[in-house]
PDB file of C-alpha atoms and ligand atoms in Angstrom:
ATOM      1  CA  MET A   1       3.773  12.608  10.639  1.00 61.00           C
ATOM      2  CA  SER A   2       2.501  10.857   7.530  1.00 82.00           C
ATOM      3  CA  HIS A   3      -0.186   8.227   7.931  1.00 96.00           C
ATOM      4  CA  HIS A   4       0.828   4.689   7.071  1.00 98.00           C
ATOM      5  CA  PRO A   5      -2.103   2.457   6.045  1.00 98.00           C
ATOM      6  CA  GLU A   6      -1.755  -1.303   5.925  1.00 98.00           C
ATOM      7  CA  VAL A   7      -2.030  -2.527   2.346  1.00 99.00           C
ATOM      8  CA  THR A   8      -2.886  -6.094   1.329  1.00 99.00           C
ATOM      9  CA  ALA A   9      -2.843  -7.074  -2.334  1.00 99.00           C
ATOM     10  CA  PHE A  10      -4.956  -9.745  -4.027  1.00 99.00           C
ATOM     11  CA  TYR A  11      -3.719 -10.818  -7.438  1.00 98.00           C
ATOM     12  CA  ASP A  12      -6.074 -12.049 -10.137  1.00 98.00           C
ATOM     13  CA  LYS A  13      -3.908 -14.226 -12.386  1.00 97.00           C
ATOM     14  CA  ARG A  14      -6.530 -14.383 -15.127  1.00 97.00           C
ATOM     15  CA  THR A  15      -6.411 -10.620 -15.809  1.00 98.00           C
ATOM     16  CA  PHE A  16      -3.079  -9.784 -14.121  1.00 98.00           C
ATOM     17  CA  SER A  17      -5.010  -7.322 -11.940  1.00 98.00           C
ATOM     18  CA  VAL A  18      -4.021  -6.282  -8.443  1.00 99.00           C
ATOM     19  CA  GLN A  19      -6.882  -5.589  -6.017  1.00 99.00           C
ATOM     20  CA  TYR A  20      -6.215  -3.920  -2.684  1.00 99.00           C
ATOM     21  CA  VAL A  21      -7.548  -3.716   0.850  1.00 99.00           C
ATOM     22  CA  VAL A  22      -6.255  -0.531   2.510  1.00 98.00           C
ATOM     23  CA  SER A  23      -6.791  -0.382   6.229  1.00 98.00           C
ATOM     24  CA  ASP A  24      -6.272   1.972   9.132  1.00 98.00           C
ATOM     25  CA  PRO A  25      -4.514   0.012  11.913  1.00 98.00           C
ATOM     26  CA  ALA A  26      -5.963   2.345  14.574  1.00 97.00           C
ATOM     27  CA  THR A  27      -9.668   1.974  13.752  1.00 98.00           C
ATOM     28  CA  ARG A  28      -9.707  -1.275  11.693  1.00 98.00           C
ATOM     29  CA  LEU A  29     -11.700   0.555   9.019  1.00 98.00           C
ATOM     30  CA  CYS A  30     -10.734  -0.204   5.438  1.00 99.00           C
ATOM     31  CA  ALA A  31     -11.349   0.501   1.762  1.00 99.00           C
ATOM     32  CA  VAL A  32     -11.343  -1.977  -1.102  1.00 99.00           C
ATOM     33  CA  ILE A  33      -9.762  -0.753  -4.335  1.00 99.00           C
ATOM     34  CA  ASP A  34     -10.431  -2.206  -7.798  1.00 99.00           C
ATOM     35  CA  PRO A  35     -12.066  -5.534  -6.894  1.00 99.00           C
ATOM     36  CA  VAL A  36     -12.568  -7.981  -9.777  1.00 99.00           C
ATOM     37  CA  LEU A  37     -15.792  -9.807 -10.664  1.00 99.00           C
ATOM     38  CA  ASP A  38     -14.760 -13.025 -12.393  1.00 98.00           C
ATOM     39  CA  PHE A  39     -15.850 -13.663 -15.965  1.00 98.00           C
ATOM     40  CA  ASP A  40     -14.896 -16.507 -18.271  1.00 98.00           C
ATOM     41  CA  GLU A  41     -15.440 -15.318 -21.821  1.00 97.00           C
ATOM     42  CA  LYS A  42     -15.282 -18.841 -23.236  1.00 97.00           C
ATOM     43  CA  SER A  43     -18.294 -20.110 -21.289  1.00 98.00           C
ATOM     44  CA  GLY A  44     -19.929 -16.767 -20.432  1.00 98.00           C
ATOM     45  CA  ALA A  45     -19.843 -17.782 -16.748  1.00 98.00           C
ATOM     46  CA  THR A  46     -19.518 -15.145 -14.018  1.00 98.00           C
ATOM     47  CA  SER A  47     -18.449 -15.788 -10.439  1.00 98.00           C
ATOM     48  CA  THR A  48     -17.344 -13.977  -7.316  1.00 98.00           C
ATOM     49  CA  GLU A  49     -14.220 -15.889  -6.292  1.00 98.00           C
ATOM     50  CA  ASN A  50     -11.950 -12.844  -6.215  1.00 98.00           C
ATOM     51  CA  ALA A  51     -14.429 -10.670  -4.327  1.00 99.00           C
ATOM     52  CA  ASP A  52     -15.272 -13.465  -1.871  1.00 99.00           C
ATOM     53  CA  ARG A  53     -11.570 -13.942  -1.123  1.00 98.00           C
ATOM     54  CA  ILE A  54     -11.427 -10.247  -0.213  1.00 99.00           C
ATOM     55  CA  LEU A  55     -14.557 -10.543   1.952  1.00 99.00           C
ATOM     56  CA  GLU A  56     -13.071 -13.531   3.807  1.00 98.00           C
ATOM     57  CA  PHE A  57      -9.893 -11.558   4.469  1.00 99.00           C
ATOM     58  CA  ILE A  58     -11.839  -8.545   5.749  1.00 98.00           C
ATOM     59  CA  GLU A  59     -13.839 -10.755   8.079  1.00 98.00           C
ATOM     60  CA  ALA A  60     -10.847 -12.736   9.317  1.00 98.00           C
ATOM     61  CA  GLN A  61      -8.956  -9.514  10.093  1.00 98.00           C
ATOM     62  CA  GLY A  62     -11.913  -7.908  11.869  1.00 98.00           C
ATOM     63  CA  LEU A  63     -11.988  -5.033   9.364  1.00 98.00           C
ATOM     64  CA  THR A  64     -15.000  -2.891   8.472  1.00 98.00           C
ATOM     65  CA  PRO A  65     -15.174  -1.576   4.893  1.00 98.00           C
ATOM     66  CA  VAL A  66     -16.129   2.100   4.649  1.00 98.00           C
ATOM     67  CA  CYS A  67     -15.947   2.300   0.858  1.00 98.00           C
ATOM     68  CA  ILE A  68     -15.402   0.318  -2.325  1.00 99.00           C
ATOM     69  CA  LEU A  69     -13.378   2.299  -4.857  1.00 99.00           C
ATOM     70  CA  ASP A  70     -12.530   1.989  -8.525  1.00 99.00           C
ATOM     71  CA  THR A  71      -9.619   3.892 -10.055  1.00 99.00           C
ATOM     72  CA  HIS A  72     -11.219   3.841 -13.516  1.00 98.00           C
ATOM     73  CA  PRO A  73     -13.793   2.024 -15.643  1.00 98.00           C
ATOM     74  CA  HIS A  74     -11.711  -1.045 -16.477  1.00 98.00           C
ATOM     75  CA  ALA A  75     -11.407  -2.375 -20.013  1.00 98.00           C
ATOM     76  CA  ASP A  76     -10.032  -5.823 -19.228  1.00 98.00           C
ATOM     77  CA  HIS A  77     -12.256  -7.158 -16.408  1.00 98.00           C
ATOM     78  CA  PHE A  78     -15.566  -6.517 -14.654  1.00 98.00           C
ATOM     79  CA  SER A  79     -15.608  -4.479 -11.446  1.00 99.00           C
ATOM     80  CA  ALA A  80     -16.961  -6.214  -8.328  1.00 99.00           C
ATOM     81  CA  ALA A  81     -17.910  -2.849  -6.757  1.00 99.00           C
ATOM     82  CA  SER A  82     -21.683  -3.367  -6.884  1.00 98.00           C
ATOM     83  CA  TYR A  83     -21.390  -6.964  -5.687  1.00 98.00           C
ATOM     84  CA  LEU A  84     -19.318  -5.847  -2.679  1.00 99.00           C
ATOM     85  CA  ARG A  85     -21.720  -2.980  -1.999  1.00 98.00           C
ATOM     86  CA  ALA A  86     -24.595  -5.468  -1.863  1.00 98.00           C
ATOM     87  CA  ARG A  87     -22.605  -7.772   0.431  1.00 98.00           C
ATOM     88  CA  THR A  88     -21.212  -5.137   2.809  1.00 98.00           C
ATOM     89  CA  GLY A  89     -23.448  -2.051   2.520  1.00 98.00           C
ATOM     90  CA  ALA A  90     -20.328   0.079   1.944  1.00 98.00           C
ATOM     91  CA  PRO A  91     -20.740   2.952  -0.541  1.00 99.00           C
ATOM     92  CA  ILE A  92     -19.030   2.745  -3.926  1.00 99.00           C
ATOM     93  CA  GLY A  93     -17.010   5.540  -5.528  1.00 99.00           C
ATOM     94  CA  ILE A  94     -15.118   6.462  -8.700  1.00 99.00           C
ATOM     95  CA  GLY A  95     -13.829   9.659 -10.365  1.00 98.00           C
ATOM     96  CA  GLU A  96     -16.574  12.067 -11.485  1.00 98.00           C
ATOM     97  CA  LYS A  97     -15.344  12.018 -15.081  1.00 98.00           C
ATOM     98  CA  VAL A  98     -16.893   8.554 -15.344  1.00 98.00           C
ATOM     99  CA  CYS A  99     -19.947  10.442 -16.677  1.00 98.00           C
ATOM    100  CA  GLU A 100     -17.915  11.322 -19.795  1.00 98.00           C
ATOM    101  CA  VAL A 101     -17.014   7.663 -20.204  1.00 98.00           C
ATOM    102  CA  GLN A 102     -20.685   6.725 -19.823  1.00 98.00           C
ATOM    103  CA  LYS A 103     -21.631   9.201 -22.596  1.00 98.00           C
ATOM    104  CA  LEU A 104     -18.957   7.805 -24.903  1.00 98.00           C
ATOM    105  CA  TRP A 105     -19.785   4.142 -24.394  1.00 98.00           C
ATOM    106  CA  ASN A 106     -23.573   4.539 -24.229  1.00 98.00           C
ATOM    107  CA  GLY A 107     -23.187   5.984 -27.728  1.00 98.00           C
ATOM    108  CA  PHE A 108     -21.074   3.021 -28.846  1.00 98.00           C
ATOM    109  CA  TYR A 109     -23.572   0.523 -27.401  1.00 98.00           C
ATOM    110  CA  ASN A 110     -26.542   2.498 -28.755  1.00 98.00           C
ATOM    111  CA  GLN A 111     -28.097   2.735 -25.297  1.00 96.00           C
ATOM    112  CA  PRO A 112     -29.506   6.295 -25.303  1.00 94.00           C
ATOM    113  CA  GLU A 113     -31.703   5.522 -22.306  1.00 95.00           C
ATOM    114  CA  ALA A 114     -28.821   4.467 -20.029  1.00 97.00           C
ATOM    115  CA  PRO A 115     -27.932   7.003 -17.287  1.00 97.00           C
ATOM    116  CA  GLU A 116     -24.974   9.302 -17.950  1.00 97.00           C
ATOM    117  CA  ASP A 117     -24.843  11.121 -14.637  1.00 98.00           C
ATOM    118  CA  GLY A 118     -22.970   8.555 -12.577  1.00 98.00           C
ATOM    119  CA  ARG A 119     -26.026   7.777 -10.419  1.00 98.00           C
ATOM    120  CA  GLN A 120     -24.910   4.141 -10.193  1.00 98.00           C
ATOM    121  CA  TRP A 121     -22.238   5.243  -7.672  1.00 98.00           C
ATOM    122  CA  ASP A 122     -22.685   6.681  -4.185  1.00 98.00           C
ATOM    123  CA  ARG A 123     -19.699   9.005  -4.526  1.00 98.00           C
ATOM    124  CA  LEU A 124     -18.229  10.715  -7.614  1.00 99.00           C
ATOM    125  CA  PHE A 125     -14.875  12.241  -6.708  1.00 98.00           C
ATOM    126  CA  ALA A 126     -13.585  15.544  -8.056  1.00 98.00           C
ATOM    127  CA  ASP A 127      -9.890  16.303  -8.393  1.00 98.00           C
ATOM    128  CA  GLY A 128      -8.519  17.242  -4.972  1.00 98.00           C
ATOM    129  CA  GLU A 129     -11.476  15.888  -3.011  1.00 98.00           C
ATOM    130  CA  GLU A 130     -10.644  14.358   0.382  1.00 98.00           C
ATOM    131  CA  PHE A 131     -12.190  11.707   2.600  1.00 98.00           C
ATOM    132  CA  PHE A 132     -11.038   9.396   5.376  1.00 98.00           C
ATOM    133  CA  ILE A 133     -10.498   5.702   5.933  1.00 98.00           C
ATOM    134  CA  GLY A 134     -10.690   5.859   9.730  1.00 98.00           C
ATOM    135  CA  GLU A 135      -7.911   8.295  10.633  1.00 98.00           C
ATOM    136  CA  ILE A 136      -6.126   7.996   7.272  1.00 98.00           C
ATOM    137  CA  PRO A 137      -6.752  10.974   4.979  1.00 98.00           C
ATOM    138  CA  VAL A 138      -7.324  10.094   1.328  1.00 98.00           C
ATOM    139  CA  ARG A 139      -6.858  12.651  -1.440  1.00 98.00           C
ATOM    140  CA  VAL A 140      -8.240  12.029  -4.902  1.00 98.00           C
ATOM    141  CA  MET A 141      -5.973  13.076  -7.748  1.00 98.00           C
ATOM    142  CA  LEU A 142      -7.325  13.123 -11.278  1.00 98.00           C
ATOM    143  CA  SER A 143      -5.004  10.939 -13.443  1.00 98.00           C
ATOM    144  CA  PRO A 144      -6.431  10.790 -16.983  1.00 98.00           C
ATOM    145  CA  GLY A 145      -4.605   9.326 -19.964  1.00 98.00           C
ATOM    146  CA  HIS A 146      -5.241   5.589 -19.783  1.00 98.00           C
ATOM    147  CA  THR A 147      -8.928   6.534 -19.515  1.00 98.00           C
ATOM    148  CA  LEU A 148     -10.726   9.866 -19.311  1.00 97.00           C
ATOM    149  CA  ALA A 149     -11.884   9.172 -15.785  1.00 98.00           C
ATOM    150  CA  SER A 150      -8.829   7.636 -14.110  1.00 98.00           C
ATOM    151  CA  VAL A 151      -7.998   8.792 -10.586  1.00 99.00           C
ATOM    152  CA  THR A 152      -5.222   8.072  -8.095  1.00 99.00           C
ATOM    153  CA  TYR A 153      -6.161   7.617  -4.438  1.00 99.00           C
ATOM    154  CA  VAL A 154      -3.416   9.018  -2.179  1.00 98.00           C
ATOM    155  CA  ALA A 155      -4.034   7.451   1.234  1.00 98.00           C
ATOM    156  CA  GLY A 156      -1.461   8.725   3.724  1.00 98.00           C
ATOM    157  CA  ASP A 157       1.950   7.616   2.397  1.00 98.00           C
ATOM    158  CA  ALA A 158       0.433   5.158  -0.131  1.00 98.00           C
ATOM    159  CA  ALA A 159      -0.825   6.028  -3.613  1.00 99.00           C
ATOM    160  CA  PHE A 160      -3.017   3.718  -5.670  1.00 99.00           C
ATOM    161  CA  ILE A 161      -1.940   4.686  -9.147  1.00 98.00           C
ATOM    162  CA  HIS A 162      -3.475   1.778 -11.025  1.00 97.00           C
ATOM    163  CA  ASP A 163      -2.985   2.055 -14.787  1.00 98.00           C
ATOM    164  CA  THR A 164      -0.528   4.940 -15.039  1.00 98.00           C
ATOM    165  CA  LEU A 165       2.865   3.535 -14.120  1.00 98.00           C
ATOM    166  CA  PHE A 166       3.334  -0.229 -13.878  1.00 98.00           C
ATOM    167  CA  MET A 167       6.396  -1.747 -12.194  1.00 98.00           C
ATOM    168  CA  PRO A 168       9.538  -0.049 -13.560  1.00 98.00           C
ATOM    169  CA  ASP A 169      10.384  -2.958 -15.900  1.00 97.00           C
ATOM    170  CA  SER A 170       6.899  -2.760 -17.508  1.00 97.00           C
ATOM    171  CA  GLY A 171       6.834   0.982 -18.028  1.00 97.00           C
ATOM    172  CA  THR A 172       3.428   2.594 -18.316  1.00 98.00           C
ATOM    173  CA  ALA A 173      -0.191   1.834 -19.172  1.00 98.00           C
ATOM    174  CA  ARG A 174      -1.483   2.098 -22.706  1.00 98.00           C
ATOM    175  CA  ALA A 175      -3.317   5.259 -23.747  1.00 98.00           C
ATOM    176  CA  ASP A 176      -5.115   4.177 -26.924  1.00 97.00           C
ATOM    177  CA  PHE A 177      -8.584   3.266 -25.667  1.00 97.00           C
ATOM    178  CA  PRO A 178     -11.422   5.600 -26.724  1.00 97.00           C
ATOM    179  CA  GLY A 179     -10.928   8.728 -24.602  1.00 97.00           C
ATOM    180  CA  GLY A 180      -7.300   7.844 -23.851  1.00 98.00           C
ATOM    181  CA  SER A 181      -4.400  10.246 -24.437  1.00 98.00           C
ATOM    182  CA  ALA A 182      -0.639   9.774 -24.191  1.00 98.00           C
ATOM    183  CA  ARG A 183      -0.223  13.505 -23.552  1.00 98.00           C
ATOM    184  CA  ALA A 184      -2.694  13.402 -20.654  1.00 98.00           C
ATOM    185  CA  LEU A 185      -1.001  10.271 -19.303  1.00 98.00           C
ATOM    186  CA  TRP A 186       2.372  12.047 -19.275  1.00 98.00           C
ATOM    187  CA  ALA A 187       0.895  14.932 -17.265  1.00 98.00           C
ATOM    188  CA  SER A 188      -0.759  12.495 -14.832  1.00 98.00           C
ATOM    189  CA  ILE A 189       2.504  10.621 -14.351  1.00 98.00           C
ATOM    190  CA  GLN A 190       4.319  13.906 -13.633  1.00 98.00           C
ATOM    191  CA  ARG A 191       1.798  14.645 -10.865  1.00 98.00           C
ATOM    192  CA  ILE A 192       2.380  11.203  -9.360  1.00 98.00           C
ATOM    193  CA  LEU A 193       6.158  11.637  -9.555  1.00 98.00           C
ATOM    194  CA  ALA A 194       5.802  14.973  -7.735  1.00 98.00           C
ATOM    195  CA  LEU A 195       4.583  13.134  -4.604  1.00 98.00           C
ATOM    196  CA  PRO A 196       7.228  12.686  -1.852  1.00 98.00           C
ATOM    197  CA  ASP A 197      10.084  10.347  -2.919  1.00 98.00           C
ATOM    198  CA  ASP A 198       9.216   7.658  -0.391  1.00 98.00           C
ATOM    199  CA  THR A 199       5.495   7.503  -1.297  1.00 98.00           C
ATOM    200  CA  ARG A 200       4.554   3.841  -1.715  1.00 98.00           C
ATOM    201  CA  LEU A 201       3.101   3.393  -5.205  1.00 98.00           C
ATOM    202  CA  PHE A 202       0.699   0.483  -5.763  1.00 99.00           C
ATOM    203  CA  THR A 203       0.013  -0.403  -9.375  1.00 98.00           C
ATOM    204  CA  GLY A 204      -3.099  -1.977 -10.874  1.00 98.00           C
ATOM    205  CA  HIS A 205      -1.592  -4.702 -13.048  1.00 98.00           C
ATOM    206  CA  ASP A 206       1.552  -6.717 -13.131  1.00 98.00           C
ATOM    207  CA  TYR A 207       2.109  -8.647 -16.344  1.00 97.00           C
ATOM    208  CA  GLN A 208       5.195 -10.373 -14.888  1.00 97.00           C
ATOM    209  CA  PRO A 209       7.518  -9.638 -17.833  1.00 96.00           C
ATOM    210  CA  GLY A 210       9.901 -12.469 -18.618  1.00 96.00           C
ATOM    211  CA  GLY A 211       8.030 -14.616 -16.110  1.00 96.00           C
ATOM    212  CA  ARG A 212       9.521 -12.796 -13.101  1.00 97.00           C
ATOM    213  CA  GLU A 213       7.814 -13.047  -9.689  1.00 98.00           C
ATOM    214  CA  LEU A 214       4.785 -10.846  -8.962  1.00 98.00           C
ATOM    215  CA  ARG A 215       5.559  -7.231  -7.987  1.00 98.00           C
ATOM    216  CA  TYR A 216       3.102  -4.416  -7.440  1.00 98.00           C
ATOM    217  CA  GLU A 217       4.751  -1.947  -5.039  1.00 98.00           C
ATOM    218  CA  SER A 218       7.371   0.659  -5.887  1.00 98.00           C
ATOM    219  CA  SER A 219       8.194   4.190  -4.747  1.00 98.00           C
ATOM    220  CA  VAL A 220       8.359   7.569  -6.428  1.00 98.00           C
ATOM    221  CA  ALA A 221      12.168   7.520  -6.167  1.00 98.00           C
ATOM    222  CA  GLU A 222      12.397   4.045  -7.752  1.00 98.00           C
ATOM    223  CA  GLN A 223      10.037   4.939 -10.600  1.00 98.00           C
ATOM    224  CA  ARG A 224      11.902   8.169 -11.346  1.00 96.00           C
ATOM    225  CA  ALA A 225      15.229   6.394 -11.509  1.00 96.00           C
ATOM    226  CA  THR A 226      14.328   3.149 -13.260  1.00 96.00           C
ATOM    227  CA  ASN A 227      10.940   3.122 -14.997  1.00 97.00           C
ATOM    228  CA  SER A 228      11.682   1.873 -18.497  1.00 94.00           C
ATOM    229  CA  HIS A 229       9.403   4.436 -20.163  1.00 96.00           C
ATOM    230  CA  ILE A 230      10.033   7.403 -17.874  1.00 94.00           C
ATOM    231  CA  ALA A 231      13.725   7.293 -17.067  1.00 88.00           C
ATOM    232  CA  LYS A 232      14.626   7.376 -20.763  1.00 81.00           C
ATOM    233  CA  CYS A 233      12.011   9.965 -21.816  1.00 79.00           C
ATOM    234  CA  LEU A 234      13.372  13.401 -21.133  1.00 84.00           C
ATOM    235  CA  THR A 235      10.481  15.291 -22.634  1.00 95.00           C
ATOM    236  CA  GLU A 236       6.744  15.002 -23.063  1.00 96.00           C
ATOM    237  CA  ALA A 237       7.291  14.615 -26.830  1.00 96.00           C
ATOM    238  CA  ASP A 238       9.680  11.655 -26.254  1.00 96.00           C
ATOM    239  CA  PHE A 239       7.097   9.952 -24.072  1.00 97.00           C
ATOM    240  CA  ILE A 240       4.196  10.520 -26.473  1.00 97.00           C
ATOM    241  CA  ALA A 241       6.251   9.101 -29.357  1.00 97.00           C
ATOM    242  CA  LEU A 242       7.265   6.020 -27.339  1.00 96.00           C
ATOM    243  CA  ARG A 243       3.769   5.416 -25.950  1.00 97.00           C
ATOM    244  CA  GLU A 244       2.000   5.840 -29.293  1.00 97.00           C
ATOM    245  CA  ALA A 245       4.496   3.602 -31.103  1.00 97.00           C
ATOM    246  CA  ARG A 246       3.945   0.852 -28.542  1.00 96.00           C
ATOM    247  CA  ASP A 247       0.166   1.294 -28.500  1.00 97.00           C
ATOM    248  CA  ALA A 248       0.077   0.811 -32.274  1.00 95.00           C
ATOM    249  CA  THR A 249       1.349  -2.762 -31.701  1.00 94.00           C
ATOM    250  CA  LEU A 250      -1.099  -3.785 -28.954  1.00 95.00           C
ATOM    251  CA  PRO A 251      -4.283  -5.728 -29.704  1.00 95.00           C
ATOM    252  CA  MET A 252      -7.356  -4.589 -27.778  1.00 96.00           C
ATOM    253  CA  PRO A 253      -7.882  -6.300 -24.386  1.00 97.00           C
ATOM    254  CA  LYS A 254      -9.957  -9.387 -25.015  1.00 96.00           C
ATOM    255  CA  LEU A 255     -12.748  -8.188 -22.719  1.00 98.00           C
ATOM    256  CA  ILE A 256     -12.926  -4.491 -23.629  1.00 98.00           C
ATOM    257  CA  LEU A 257     -16.342  -4.737 -25.331  1.00 98.00           C
ATOM    258  CA  HIS A 258     -17.699  -6.986 -22.586  1.00 98.00           C
ATOM    259  CA  ALA A 259     -16.278  -4.924 -19.743  1.00 98.00           C
ATOM    260  CA  LEU A 260     -17.213  -1.329 -20.577  1.00 98.00           C
ATOM    261  CA  GLN A 261     -20.965  -2.004 -20.652  1.00 98.00           C
ATOM    262  CA  VAL A 262     -20.715  -3.538 -17.182  1.00 98.00           C
ATOM    263  CA  ASN A 263     -18.218  -1.088 -15.706  1.00 98.00           C
ATOM    264  CA  THR A 264     -20.020   2.067 -16.904  1.00 98.00           C
ATOM    265  CA  ASN A 265     -22.855   0.595 -14.839  1.00 98.00           C
ATOM    266  CA  ALA A 266     -20.654   0.272 -11.706  1.00 98.00           C
ATOM    267  CA  GLY A 267     -20.042  -3.443 -12.274  1.00 98.00           C
ATOM    268  CA  ARG A 268     -23.742  -4.346 -12.453  1.00 98.00           C
ATOM    269  CA  LEU A 269     -24.498  -7.068 -14.972  1.00 98.00           C
ATOM    270  CA  PRO A 270     -27.241  -6.271 -17.525  1.00 97.00           C
ATOM    271  CA  GLU A 271     -30.787  -6.878 -16.263  1.00 97.00           C
ATOM    272  CA  PRO A 272     -32.161 -10.331 -17.159  1.00 98.00           C
ATOM    273  CA  GLU A 273     -34.417 -10.507 -20.215  1.00 98.00           C
ATOM    274  CA  GLU A 274     -37.944 -11.991 -19.949  1.00 98.00           C
ATOM    275  CA  ASN A 275     -36.491 -15.514 -20.046  1.00 98.00           C
ATOM    276  CA  GLY A 276     -34.471 -14.756 -16.922  1.00 98.00           C
ATOM    277  CA  ARG A 277     -31.104 -14.722 -18.709  1.00 98.00           C
ATOM    278  CA  ARG A 278     -28.660 -11.810 -18.904  1.00 98.00           C
ATOM    279  CA  TYR A 279     -27.002 -10.855 -22.204  1.00 98.00           C
ATOM    280  CA  LEU A 280     -24.058  -8.691 -23.200  1.00 98.00           C
ATOM    281  CA  LYS A 281     -24.062  -6.584 -26.356  1.00 97.00           C
ATOM    282  CA  ILE A 282     -21.013  -6.534 -28.638  1.00 97.00           C
ATOM    283  CA  PRO A 283     -20.662  -3.714 -31.207  1.00 98.00           C
ATOM    284  CA  LEU A 284     -19.059  -4.955 -34.411  1.00 97.00           C
ATOM    285  CA  ASP A 285     -16.413  -2.971 -36.303  1.00 96.00           C
ATOM    286  CA  LEU A 286     -16.188  -0.280 -33.649  1.00 96.00           C
ATOM    287  CA  LEU A 287     -12.555  -0.844 -32.711  1.00 95.00           C
ATOM    288  CA  GLN A 288      -9.685  -1.672 -35.016  1.00 84.00           C
ATOM    289  CA  ALA A 289      -8.273  -5.170 -35.166  1.00 81.00           C
ATOM    290  CA  PRO A 290      -4.481  -5.493 -34.988  1.00 75.00           C
ATOM    291  CA  TRP A 291      -4.460  -5.884 -38.769  1.00 70.00           C
ATOM    292  CA  GLY A 292      -6.545  -2.679 -39.182  1.00 54.00           C
TER     293      GLY A 292
HETATM  294  N1  GSH B 301      -3.717  -9.094 -22.928  1.00 84.26           N
HETATM  295  C1  GSH B 301      -4.453  -8.305 -22.003  1.00 84.26           C
HETATM  296  C2  GSH B 301      -4.102  -6.845 -22.253  1.00 84.26           C
HETATM  297  C3  GSH B 301      -4.699  -5.957 -21.248  1.00 84.26           C
HETATM  298  C4  GSH B 301      -4.331  -4.483 -21.429  1.00 84.26           C
HETATM  299  O1  GSH B 301      -4.370  -3.919 -22.543  1.00 84.26           O
HETATM  300  N2  GSH B 301      -4.002  -3.875 -20.299  1.00 84.26           N
HETATM  301  C5  GSH B 301      -3.866  -2.446 -20.201  1.00 84.26           C
HETATM  302  C6  GSH B 301      -4.347  -2.027 -18.822  1.00 84.26           C
HETATM  303  S1  GSH B 301      -6.094  -2.241 -18.688  1.00 84.26           S
HETATM  304  C7  GSH B 301      -2.435  -1.966 -20.420  1.00 84.26           C
HETATM  305  O2  GSH B 301      -2.136  -0.828 -20.134  1.00 84.26           O
HETATM  306  N3  GSH B 301      -1.557  -2.793 -20.939  1.00 84.26           N
HETATM  307  C8  GSH B 301      -0.213  -2.360 -21.213  1.00 84.26           C
HETATM  308  C9  GSH B 301       0.540  -3.294 -22.079  1.00 84.26           C
HETATM  309  O3  GSH B 301      -0.014  -4.341 -22.454  1.00 84.26           O
HETATM  310  O4  GSH B 301       1.700  -2.956 -22.380  1.00 84.26           O
HETATM  311  C10 GSH B 301      -5.959  -8.554 -22.197  1.00 84.26           C
HETATM  312  O5  GSH B 301      -6.349  -8.975 -23.286  1.00 84.26           O
HETATM  313  O6  GSH B 301      -6.718  -8.347 -21.258  1.00 84.26           O
HETATM  314 FE1  FE2 B 302      -7.017  -0.422 -17.160  1.00 84.26          FE
END
């Protein structure tokens, strides 16, 4: 019998991100996946509206969080993992390859003193590692491509695939960030599509193409048959060509340089300077502009 967790999605319209609470109906224990810490780049203001909405839900439902998980170090928003850890005491986890991402971005930010061993997290998951949310077994599957460190959490019959496949009409995630690879993304997607046909797949973003209503859940069978990037790519080479051609047209996410310095530190904002204010650091001419 496959375990069937309850899944509740929380959509952040500002970044088109989907955050999840995954709970075990038998024990009322839950995990939070990919929570967003709000940031307004125009004013520099941060807030915890998204994370507080999740906390209110958890409380109202009588759930107890056992872990706060990220699928990857996000490039388009800040993670609320450390905020939720402070509020709930639940441990935070991410894929162990985050250390590689820390090395890469600490170099870019010229922060040689910043830790590169993932000590900011309580758990660093290896490929194939298992843990439980109550009675629901969770298997961690390495899913690089969009980032070096991306993982999929397979919790019973539900897989949290984040930025690999989007809904079938949106295709797949981009693979052009530093450390990204279209070839690795193809291999990761094949592993996801090898899960049982009726596995519920929960994606990490929905950009609502054409203004259609929000969707974030599909299945392996649906993705195989209809995903606009996968169904028409018969070979790895076809996919790499399609993905790289599309990536060449995409501007960088507007928060990539803001987000990586926070997310390689588990969503902790930089320490305040002696005047009590926190500052972000923006490397110039590191990434290519769309005209580059
Ligand atoms: N316009 C968005 C773009 C965000 C973005 O690049 N999203 C990534 C996931 S983090 C992606 O895979 N996008 C695919 C696409 O835009 O086709 C922003 O500036 O934040
Ligand atoms: Fe992403």
